[in-house]
Tab-separated table of C-alpha atoms in Angstrom:
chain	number	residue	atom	x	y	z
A	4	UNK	CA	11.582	25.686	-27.375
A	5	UNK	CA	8.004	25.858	-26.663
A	6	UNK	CA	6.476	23.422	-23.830
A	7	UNK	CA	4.667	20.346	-25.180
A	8	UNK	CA	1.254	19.803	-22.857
A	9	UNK	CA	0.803	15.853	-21.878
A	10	UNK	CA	-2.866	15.371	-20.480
A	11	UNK	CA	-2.568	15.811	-16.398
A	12	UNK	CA	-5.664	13.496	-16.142
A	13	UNK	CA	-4.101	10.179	-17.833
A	14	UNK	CA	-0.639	11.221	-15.619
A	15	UNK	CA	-2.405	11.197	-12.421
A	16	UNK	CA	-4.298	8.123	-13.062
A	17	UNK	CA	-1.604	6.007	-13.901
A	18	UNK	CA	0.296	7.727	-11.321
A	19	UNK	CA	-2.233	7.049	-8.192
A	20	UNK	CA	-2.186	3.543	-9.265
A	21	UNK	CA	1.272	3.106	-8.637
A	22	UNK	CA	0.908	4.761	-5.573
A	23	UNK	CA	-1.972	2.766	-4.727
A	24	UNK	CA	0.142	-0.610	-5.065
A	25	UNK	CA	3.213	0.949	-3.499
A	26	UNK	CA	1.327	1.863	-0.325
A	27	UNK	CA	-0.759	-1.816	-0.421
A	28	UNK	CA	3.004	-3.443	-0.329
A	29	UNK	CA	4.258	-1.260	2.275
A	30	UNK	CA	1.481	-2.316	4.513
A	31	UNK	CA	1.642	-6.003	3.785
A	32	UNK	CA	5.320	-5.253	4.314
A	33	UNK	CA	5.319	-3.025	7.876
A	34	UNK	CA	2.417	-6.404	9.186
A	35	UNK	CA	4.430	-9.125	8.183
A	36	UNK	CA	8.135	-7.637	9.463
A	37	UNK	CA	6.082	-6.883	12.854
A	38	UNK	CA	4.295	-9.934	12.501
A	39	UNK	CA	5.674	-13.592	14.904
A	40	UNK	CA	3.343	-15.815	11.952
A	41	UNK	CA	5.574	-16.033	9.632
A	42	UNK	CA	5.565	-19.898	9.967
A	43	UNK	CA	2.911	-22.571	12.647
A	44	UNK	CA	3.046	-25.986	13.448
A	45	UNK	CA	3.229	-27.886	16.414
A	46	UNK	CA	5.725	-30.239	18.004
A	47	UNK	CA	5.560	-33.327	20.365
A	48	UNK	CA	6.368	-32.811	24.301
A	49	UNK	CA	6.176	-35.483	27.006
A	50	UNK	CA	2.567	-34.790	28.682
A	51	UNK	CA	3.067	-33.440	32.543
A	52	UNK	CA	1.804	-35.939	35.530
A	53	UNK	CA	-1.778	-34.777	37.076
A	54	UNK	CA	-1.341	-32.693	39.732
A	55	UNK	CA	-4.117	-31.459	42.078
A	56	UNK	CA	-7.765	-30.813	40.078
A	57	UNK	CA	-5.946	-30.990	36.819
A	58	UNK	CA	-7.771	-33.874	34.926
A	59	UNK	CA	-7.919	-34.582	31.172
A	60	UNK	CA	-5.792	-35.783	27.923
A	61	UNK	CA	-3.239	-33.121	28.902
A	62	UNK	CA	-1.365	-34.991	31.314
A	63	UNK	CA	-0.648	-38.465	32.929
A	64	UNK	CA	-3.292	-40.212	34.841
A	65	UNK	CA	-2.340	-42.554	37.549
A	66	UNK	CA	-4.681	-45.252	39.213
A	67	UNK	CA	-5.146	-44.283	42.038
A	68	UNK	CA	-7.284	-40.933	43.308
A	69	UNK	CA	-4.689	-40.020	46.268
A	70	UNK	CA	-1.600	-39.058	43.886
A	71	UNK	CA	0.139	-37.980	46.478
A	72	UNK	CA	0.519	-40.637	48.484
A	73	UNK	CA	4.357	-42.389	48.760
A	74	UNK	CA	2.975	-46.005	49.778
A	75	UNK	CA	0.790	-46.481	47.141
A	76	UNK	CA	1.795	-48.014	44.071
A	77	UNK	CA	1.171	-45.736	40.783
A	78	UNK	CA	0.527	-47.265	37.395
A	79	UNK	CA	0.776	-44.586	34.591
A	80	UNK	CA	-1.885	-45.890	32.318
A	81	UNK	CA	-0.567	-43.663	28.839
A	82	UNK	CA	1.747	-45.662	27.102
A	83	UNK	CA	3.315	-44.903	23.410
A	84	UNK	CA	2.126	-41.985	21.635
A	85	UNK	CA	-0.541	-41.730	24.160
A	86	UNK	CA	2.386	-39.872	26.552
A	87	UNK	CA	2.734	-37.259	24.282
A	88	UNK	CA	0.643	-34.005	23.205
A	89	UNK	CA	1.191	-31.686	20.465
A	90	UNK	CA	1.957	-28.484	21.448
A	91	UNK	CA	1.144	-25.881	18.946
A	92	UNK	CA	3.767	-23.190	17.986
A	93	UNK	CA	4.054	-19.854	15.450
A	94	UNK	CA	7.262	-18.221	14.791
A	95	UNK	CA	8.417	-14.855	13.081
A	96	UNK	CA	11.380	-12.841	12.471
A	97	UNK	CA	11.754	-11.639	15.988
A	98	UNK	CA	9.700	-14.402	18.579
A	99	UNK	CA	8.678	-17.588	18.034
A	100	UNK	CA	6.104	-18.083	20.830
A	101	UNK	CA	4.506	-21.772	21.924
A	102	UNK	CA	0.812	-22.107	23.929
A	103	UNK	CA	1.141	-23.042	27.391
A	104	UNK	CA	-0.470	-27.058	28.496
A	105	UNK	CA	-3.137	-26.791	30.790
A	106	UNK	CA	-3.260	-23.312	30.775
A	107	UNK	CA	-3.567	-20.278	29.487
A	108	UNK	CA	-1.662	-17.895	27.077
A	109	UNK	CA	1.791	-18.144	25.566
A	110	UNK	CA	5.506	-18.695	26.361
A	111	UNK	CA	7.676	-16.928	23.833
A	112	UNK	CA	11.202	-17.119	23.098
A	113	UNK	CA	13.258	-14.802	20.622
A	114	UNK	CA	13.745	-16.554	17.512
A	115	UNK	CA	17.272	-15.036	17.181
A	116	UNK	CA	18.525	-17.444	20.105
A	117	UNK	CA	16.695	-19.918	18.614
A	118	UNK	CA	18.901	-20.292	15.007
A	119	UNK	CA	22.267	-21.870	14.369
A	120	UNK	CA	25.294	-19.714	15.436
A	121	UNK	CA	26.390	-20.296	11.827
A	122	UNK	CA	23.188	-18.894	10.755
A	123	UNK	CA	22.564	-15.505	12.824
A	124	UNK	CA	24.722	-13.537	10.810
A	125	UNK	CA	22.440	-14.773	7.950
A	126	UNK	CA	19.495	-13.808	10.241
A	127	UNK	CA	21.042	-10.138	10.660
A	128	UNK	CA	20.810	-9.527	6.836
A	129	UNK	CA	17.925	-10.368	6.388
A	130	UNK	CA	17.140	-8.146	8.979
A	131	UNK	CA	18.625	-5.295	7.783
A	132	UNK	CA	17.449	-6.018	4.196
A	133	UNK	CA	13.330	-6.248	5.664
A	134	UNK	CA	14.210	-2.790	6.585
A	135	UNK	CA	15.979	-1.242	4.152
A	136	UNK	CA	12.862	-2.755	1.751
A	137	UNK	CA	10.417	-0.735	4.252
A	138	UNK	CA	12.054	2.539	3.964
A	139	UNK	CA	12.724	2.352	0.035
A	140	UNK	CA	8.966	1.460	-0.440
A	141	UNK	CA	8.092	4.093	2.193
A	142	UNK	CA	10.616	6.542	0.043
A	143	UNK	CA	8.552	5.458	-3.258
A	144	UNK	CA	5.564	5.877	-1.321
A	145	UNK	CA	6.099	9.597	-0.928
A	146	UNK	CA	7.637	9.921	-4.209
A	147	UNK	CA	4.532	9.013	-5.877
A	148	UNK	CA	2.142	11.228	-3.728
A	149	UNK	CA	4.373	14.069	-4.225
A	150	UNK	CA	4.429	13.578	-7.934
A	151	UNK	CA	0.136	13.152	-8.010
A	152	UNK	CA	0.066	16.450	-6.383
A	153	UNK	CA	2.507	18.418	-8.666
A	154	UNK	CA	0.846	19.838	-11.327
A	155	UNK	CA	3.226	22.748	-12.555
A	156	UNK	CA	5.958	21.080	-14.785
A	157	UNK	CA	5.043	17.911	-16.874
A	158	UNK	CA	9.333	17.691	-16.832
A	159	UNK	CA	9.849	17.558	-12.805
A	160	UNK	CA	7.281	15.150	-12.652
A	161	UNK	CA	9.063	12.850	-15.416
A	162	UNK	CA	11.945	13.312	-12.988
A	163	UNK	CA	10.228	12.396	-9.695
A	164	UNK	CA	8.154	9.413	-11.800
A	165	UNK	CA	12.188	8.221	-12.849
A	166	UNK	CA	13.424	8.330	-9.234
A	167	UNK	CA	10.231	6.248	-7.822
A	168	UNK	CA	10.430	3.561	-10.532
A	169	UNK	CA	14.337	3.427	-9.620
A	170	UNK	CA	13.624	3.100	-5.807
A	171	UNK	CA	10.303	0.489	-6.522
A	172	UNK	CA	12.581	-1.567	-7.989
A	173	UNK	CA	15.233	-1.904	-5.794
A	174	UNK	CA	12.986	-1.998	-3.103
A	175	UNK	CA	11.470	-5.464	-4.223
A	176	UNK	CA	15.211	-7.098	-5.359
A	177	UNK	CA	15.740	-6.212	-1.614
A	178	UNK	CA	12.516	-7.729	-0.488
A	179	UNK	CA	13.209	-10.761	-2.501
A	180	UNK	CA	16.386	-11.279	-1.057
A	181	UNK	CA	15.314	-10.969	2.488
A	182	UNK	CA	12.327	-13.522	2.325
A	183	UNK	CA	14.364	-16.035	0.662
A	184	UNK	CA	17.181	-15.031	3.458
A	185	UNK	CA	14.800	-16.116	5.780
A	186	UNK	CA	13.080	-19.353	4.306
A	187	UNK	CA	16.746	-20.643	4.506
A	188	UNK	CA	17.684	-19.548	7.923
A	189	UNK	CA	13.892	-21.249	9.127
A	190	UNK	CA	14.363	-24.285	6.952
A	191	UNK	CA	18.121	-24.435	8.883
A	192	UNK	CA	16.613	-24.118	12.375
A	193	UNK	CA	14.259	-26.438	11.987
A	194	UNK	CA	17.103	-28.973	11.230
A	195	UNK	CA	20.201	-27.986	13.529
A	196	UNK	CA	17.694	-25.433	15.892
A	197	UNK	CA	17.694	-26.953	19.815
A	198	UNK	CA	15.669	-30.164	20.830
A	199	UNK	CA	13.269	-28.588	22.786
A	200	UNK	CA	11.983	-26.304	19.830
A	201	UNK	CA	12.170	-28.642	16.664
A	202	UNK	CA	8.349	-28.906	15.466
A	203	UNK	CA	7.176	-31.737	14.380
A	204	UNK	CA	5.228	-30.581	11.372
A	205	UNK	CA	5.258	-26.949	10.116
A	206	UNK	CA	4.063	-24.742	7.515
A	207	UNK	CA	3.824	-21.078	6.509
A	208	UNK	CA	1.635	-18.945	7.752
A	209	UNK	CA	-0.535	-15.820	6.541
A	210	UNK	CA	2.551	-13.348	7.104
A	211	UNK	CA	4.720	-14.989	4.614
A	212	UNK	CA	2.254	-14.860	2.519
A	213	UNK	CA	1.720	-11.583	3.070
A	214	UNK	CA	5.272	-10.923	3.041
A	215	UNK	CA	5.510	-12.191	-0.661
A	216	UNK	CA	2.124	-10.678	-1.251
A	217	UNK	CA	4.126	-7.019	-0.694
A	218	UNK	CA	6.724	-8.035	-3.078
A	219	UNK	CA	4.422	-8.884	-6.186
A	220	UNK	CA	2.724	-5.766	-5.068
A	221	UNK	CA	5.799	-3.884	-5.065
A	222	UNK	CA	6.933	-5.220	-8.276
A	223	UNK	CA	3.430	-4.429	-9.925
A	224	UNK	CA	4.185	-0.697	-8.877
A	225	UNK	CA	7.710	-1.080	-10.397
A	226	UNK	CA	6.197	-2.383	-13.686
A	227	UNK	CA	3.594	0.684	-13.562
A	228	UNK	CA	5.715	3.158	-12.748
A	229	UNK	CA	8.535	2.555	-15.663
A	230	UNK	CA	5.160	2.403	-17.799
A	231	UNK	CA	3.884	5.472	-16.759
A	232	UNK	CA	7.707	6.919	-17.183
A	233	UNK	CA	7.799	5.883	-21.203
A	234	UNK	CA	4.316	6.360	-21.923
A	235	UNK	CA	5.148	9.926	-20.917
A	236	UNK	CA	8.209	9.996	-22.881
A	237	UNK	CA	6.509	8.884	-26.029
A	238	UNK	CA	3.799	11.177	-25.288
A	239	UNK	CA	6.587	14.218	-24.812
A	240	UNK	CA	8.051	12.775	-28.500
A	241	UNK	CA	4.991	12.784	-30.274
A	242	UNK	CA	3.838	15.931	-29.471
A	243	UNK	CA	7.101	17.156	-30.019
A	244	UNK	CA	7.083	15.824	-33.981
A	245	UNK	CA	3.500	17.278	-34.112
A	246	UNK	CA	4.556	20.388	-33.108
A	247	UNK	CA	7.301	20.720	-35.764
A	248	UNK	CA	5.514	19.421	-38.736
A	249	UNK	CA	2.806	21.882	-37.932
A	250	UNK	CA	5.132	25.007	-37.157
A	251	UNK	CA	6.878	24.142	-40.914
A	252	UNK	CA	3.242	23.876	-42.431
A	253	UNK	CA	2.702	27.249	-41.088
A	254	UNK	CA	5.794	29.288	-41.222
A	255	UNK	CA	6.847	27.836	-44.314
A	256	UNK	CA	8.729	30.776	-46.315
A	257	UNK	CA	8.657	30.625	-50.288
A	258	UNK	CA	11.676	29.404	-52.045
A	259	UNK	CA	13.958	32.751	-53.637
């Protein structure tokens, strides 16, 4: 059987935009897994007393100047909500880290320690899923750039383009599974977590987003690659047919 040319240039278009969208969701992927902004909000503590030069609506004011003194009769003058300040607060897979009142910087605390004991093991797989998503989009990744750069059998490349569609896709069910894994275990510590972390209103941040943002960009390479894969096919085919009807055009013998 003779070989059947398909045009490189159309191939390696469609090909470096798959790769183009695979490594776009890897990178979304590798910030948000690395990322403690997966969710922010803040939560209500009781403001400290005033200590020393420390002055202001982050902390409780007494009446009299000398704060220190045991005779003197103190009269806190916050009362109500006035006694409490919001503390803000981000959280991620691995820390969830609150600021610091009336000073500087942040005090973070694994987020691990942080969720349900019936939870963790939840945690874990979604863990373990965030990475196994990485390394099958990093594996597509490569995939794709080895296929743009192999030019000497239209067939091997059909091959590699067949393995990277089947690793895309499996690599977003598995990202899917993981960020929903981990909405639940959030939405769970947020309700059963300990007292002194509840927030008092939350909301997700940019690295969910970008978290999901990897997996439509992950399925969009998916969707392009298993294009690619049967335009390539039909392409093959219809060259193929040409090929044949030509060949009996010009080989055709006459009847005896």
């Amino acid at each position: 059987r003779m070989p059947v040319p398909v045009p490189a240039a159309g191939r390696r278009q469609r090909a470096s935009a798959a790769f183009s969208l695979s490594f776009l969701s890897l990178a979304f992927s590798v910030t948000a897994f690395s990322s403690s902004y997966w969710c922010e909000g803040t939560r209500k503590v009781a403001k400290p007393f005033c200590t020393g030069q420390s002055r202001g609506d982050h902390c409780i004011r007494f009446n009299s100047p000398d704060g220190n003194s045991s005779n003197a009769v103190q009269y806190i003058w916050e009362t109500g909500d006035d006694k409490f300040v919001d503390r803000r607060f981000h959280a991620g897979i691995w820390y969830s880290c609150e600021e610091i009142i009336n000073g500087e910087g942040e005090k973070c605390r694994s987020f691990i320690s942080l969720t349900p004991a019936a939870d963790r093991e939840v945690l874990w797989l979604s863990i373990v899923a965030e990475v196994l998503y990485i390394l099958l989009l990093l594996t597509g990744a490569i995939l794709l750039s080895v296929e743009i750069c192999y030019y000497s059998s239209a067939m091997d490349g059909l091959k590699i383009n067949a393995f990277s569609a089947v690793v895309t896709v499996l690599a977003g069910l598995l990202g899917m599974v993981a960020h929903m894994m981990y909405t639940t275990v959030f939405q769970m510590t947020v309700n059963l977590g300990p007292e002194d972390w509840r927030p008092h209103a939350w909301d997700y941040s940019w690295s969910y987003c970008l978290a999901w943002a990897s997996f439509a960009c992950c399925m969009a390479a998916a969707v392009t690659t298993i294009n690619k894969y049967t335009k390539t096919v039909l392409e093959f085919k219809h060259k193929r047919e040409t090929l044949g009807r030509s060949l009996k055009i010009n080989y055709k013998f006459p009847d005896p």
